[in-house]
Amino acid sequence: EDRPEDDMDLVRNFNCEDCQEVHFWLTGLAASRMYYVQVAAKTACGQGEWSPKSQPLFTWRKAPKVAPPKLLFPSHGSLVFGLAFETLEEPSKGQDEEVEHFELQLQSSHRAENQTLEFSCSDAAALATTLRPHLQLDDEEFPSHVVIASGLSSRSAYSCTASAITHAGRGERSQITKAET
């Protein structure tokens, strides 16, 4: 049977001589989608029948969602936030991409300006490891990543959100956390 090619079908061709098993990665798939896989052999004599559809396969979101930033401590011109990923209510049916950066967005309540800061995920994890022994928080409460928003106005209130960024794109923004310098 001929297979129609439309937006939902991805047809991949590859050569195989003396193959017992074939393994390959499906790339270029959209985030947060469900896919089925079917295969068919094709030789000089023509194409064989398509296999039955696979079990559903899921791609995951672009990036995991970050929990609302947790204010660890303020200073005159800085805010130190703990960042952690939200836990999923349902078991995962996919795998998140590796987080490369965090984006912290701060909006001053006194001025109509937004400040967007980007932090390396590995630097934020290292800072969390460094600060852990110095802060009086239980291990369960301590965030996996810590970032410092500096250069802020003294005695100012801010609304803050965070998101994770992978090579696939930016994840969903967290809920707002209110903080004051």
Coordinates of C-alpha atoms in Angstrom, one line a residue:
E1 CA 0.0 0.0 0.0
D2 CA 1.3 3.5 -0.8
R3 CA 1.7 5.8 2.2
P4 CA 0.4 9.3 1.8
E5 CA 3.0 12.0 2.7
D6 CA 1.5 14.8 4.7
D7 CA 2.5 16.9 7.7
M8 CA 2.2 14.0 10.1
D9 CA 4.3 11.5 8.1
L10 CA 8.1 11.6 8.2
V11 CA 9.6 9.2 5.7
R12 CA 13.2 8.3 6.2
N13 CA 15.3 6.3 3.8
F14 CA 18.6 4.6 4.5
N15 CA 20.6 1.8 3.0
C16 CA 21.2 -1.5 4.7
E17 CA 23.2 -4.4 3.4
D18 CA 23.3 -7.7 5.4
C19 CA 21.4 -6.1 8.3
Q20 CA 20.1 -8.1 11.2
E21 CA 19.0 -5.1 13.2
V22 CA 18.7 -1.4 12.5
H23 CA 18.8 1.4 15.0
F24 CA 18.5 5.1 14.2
W25 CA 17.5 8.3 15.8
L26 CA 14.4 10.2 14.6
T27 CA 15.3 13.9 14.6
G28 CA 13.5 17.1 13.7
L29 CA 10.4 16.1 15.6
A30 CA 8.1 18.7 17.2
A31 CA 8.1 19.2 21.0
S32 CA 5.2 17.9 23.0
R33 CA 3.8 15.6 20.4
M34 CA 2.8 12.0 20.1
Y35 CA 4.2 9.9 17.2
Y36 CA 3.8 6.3 15.9
V37 CA 6.5 4.6 13.9
Q38 CA 6.1 2.2 11.1
V39 CA 8.7 0.6 8.9
A40 CA 8.8 -1.1 5.5
A41 CA 11.6 -2.7 3.6
K42 CA 12.4 -1.6 0.1
T43 CA 14.5 -3.6 -2.4
A44 CA 15.1 -3.5 -6.1
C45 CA 12.0 -5.6 -6.4
G46 CA 9.8 -3.1 -4.7
Q47 CA 8.6 -2.1 -1.3
G48 CA 7.3 -4.6 1.3
E49 CA 4.3 -4.1 3.6
W50 CA 4.3 -1.5 6.3
S51 CA 4.8 -2.9 9.8
P52 CA 2.0 -2.4 12.4
K53 CA 2.1 0.9 14.2
S54 CA 4.4 1.1 17.2
Q55 CA 3.3 1.9 20.7
P56 CA 2.8 5.7 21.0
L57 CA 6.1 7.6 21.3
F58 CA 6.2 11.0 22.9
T59 CA 8.5 13.9 22.5
W60 CA 8.8 16.2 25.4
R61 CA 8.5 19.9 25.9
K62 CA 11.2 22.3 24.8
A63 CA 12.4 22.7 28.4
P64 CA 11.2 21.7 31.8
K65 CA 9.1 24.3 33.7
V66 CA 10.9 26.1 36.5
A67 CA 9.1 26.4 39.9
P68 CA 8.5 30.0 41.1
P69 CA 11.9 31.5 42.1
K70 CA 12.5 31.2 45.8
L71 CA 14.0 34.3 47.4
L72 CA 17.0 33.1 49.5
F73 CA 18.1 36.6 50.6
P74 CA 18.0 40.2 49.5
S75 CA 20.6 42.9 49.8
H76 CA 20.6 46.7 48.9
G77 CA 21.0 46.2 45.2
S78 CA 20.8 42.4 44.7
L79 CA 18.3 39.5 45.1
V80 CA 19.5 35.9 45.4
F81 CA 17.1 33.4 44.1
G82 CA 16.9 29.6 44.3
L83 CA 15.7 27.9 41.2
A84 CA 14.3 24.3 40.9
F85 CA 12.3 22.4 38.3
E86 CA 8.6 21.7 38.9
T87 CA 7.8 18.1 39.5
L88 CA 5.3 16.6 37.1
E89 CA 1.9 15.4 38.4
E90 CA 1.9 12.5 35.9
P91 CA 4.7 10.2 35.2
S92 CA 6.9 11.4 32.3
K93 CA 6.2 10.0 28.8
G94 CA 9.2 11.6 27.4
Q95 CA 12.6 13.1 28.1
D96 CA 13.5 16.7 28.7
E97 CA 16.3 18.3 26.7
E98 CA 19.3 19.3 28.8
V99 CA 18.9 22.8 30.3
E100 CA 21.7 25.1 29.1
H101 CA 20.5 28.4 30.7
F102 CA 18.0 30.0 33.0
E103 CA 16.3 33.3 32.2
L104 CA 15.2 35.5 35.0
Q105 CA 12.8 38.3 34.2
L106 CA 12.4 41.1 36.8
Q107 CA 9.9 43.9 36.6
S108 CA 10.1 46.8 39.0
S109 CA 6.9 47.9 40.6
H110 CA 8.1 51.5 40.7
R111 CA 9.2 51.7 37.1
A112 CA 7.7 50.2 33.9
E113 CA 11.0 48.6 33.0
N114 CA 11.7 44.9 32.5
Q115 CA 15.2 43.4 33.2
T116 CA 16.0 40.1 31.6
L117 CA 19.0 38.2 32.9
E118 CA 20.5 34.9 31.6
F119 CA 22.5 32.5 33.7
S120 CA 24.4 29.4 32.7
C121 CA 22.8 26.2 34.2
S122 CA 26.2 24.8 35.3
D123 CA 27.2 28.1 37.0
A124 CA 23.9 28.2 38.8
A125 CA 24.3 24.6 40.0
A126 CA 27.9 25.4 41.1
L127 CA 26.7 28.4 43.1
A128 CA 24.0 26.3 44.8
T129 CA 26.7 23.8 45.8
T130 CA 28.9 26.6 47.2
L131 CA 26.1 28.3 49.2
R132 CA 24.4 25.1 50.5
P133 CA 26.7 24.9 53.7
H134 CA 26.2 28.6 54.5
L135 CA 22.4 28.8 54.4
Q136 CA 20.1 27.4 57.1
L137 CA 17.8 25.4 54.9
D138 CA 16.9 21.7 54.9
D139 CA 18.2 19.7 52.0
E140 CA 14.6 19.2 50.8
E141 CA 14.1 22.9 50.7
F142 CA 17.4 23.8 49.2
P143 CA 17.2 24.6 45.4
S144 CA 19.3 22.8 42.8
H145 CA 20.4 26.1 41.3
V146 CA 21.1 29.6 42.6
V147 CA 21.3 32.9 40.7
I148 CA 22.1 36.4 41.8
A149 CA 20.2 39.4 40.2
S150 CA 22.5 42.3 40.9
G151 CA 22.6 46.0 39.9
L152 CA 19.0 46.5 41.1
S153 CA 17.6 49.6 42.7
S154 CA 17.8 49.8 46.4
R155 CA 14.5 49.7 48.4
S156 CA 12.5 48.5 45.3
A157 CA 9.9 45.8 44.8
Y158 CA 10.2 43.4 41.9
S159 CA 8.0 40.7 40.3
C160 CA 10.2 37.9 39.1
T161 CA 9.7 34.9 36.8
A162 CA 12.1 32.3 35.6
S163 CA 12.3 29.9 32.6
A164 CA 14.7 27.2 31.5
I165 CA 16.3 27.3 28.0
T166 CA 17.6 24.3 26.0
H167 CA 18.9 24.0 22.5
A168 CA 15.3 23.4 21.5
G169 CA 14.0 26.7 22.9
R170 CA 12.6 28.4 26.0
G171 CA 10.3 26.6 28.4
E172 CA 7.2 27.9 30.0
R173 CA 7.6 30.8 32.4
S174 CA 7.2 30.2 36.2
Q175 CA 4.6 31.8 38.3
I176 CA 5.6 35.2 39.7
T177 CA 7.6 35.7 42.9
K178 CA 7.5 39.1 44.6
A179 CA 10.7 40.3 46.2
E180 CA 12.2 43.5 47.6
T181 CA 15.8 44.8 47.8

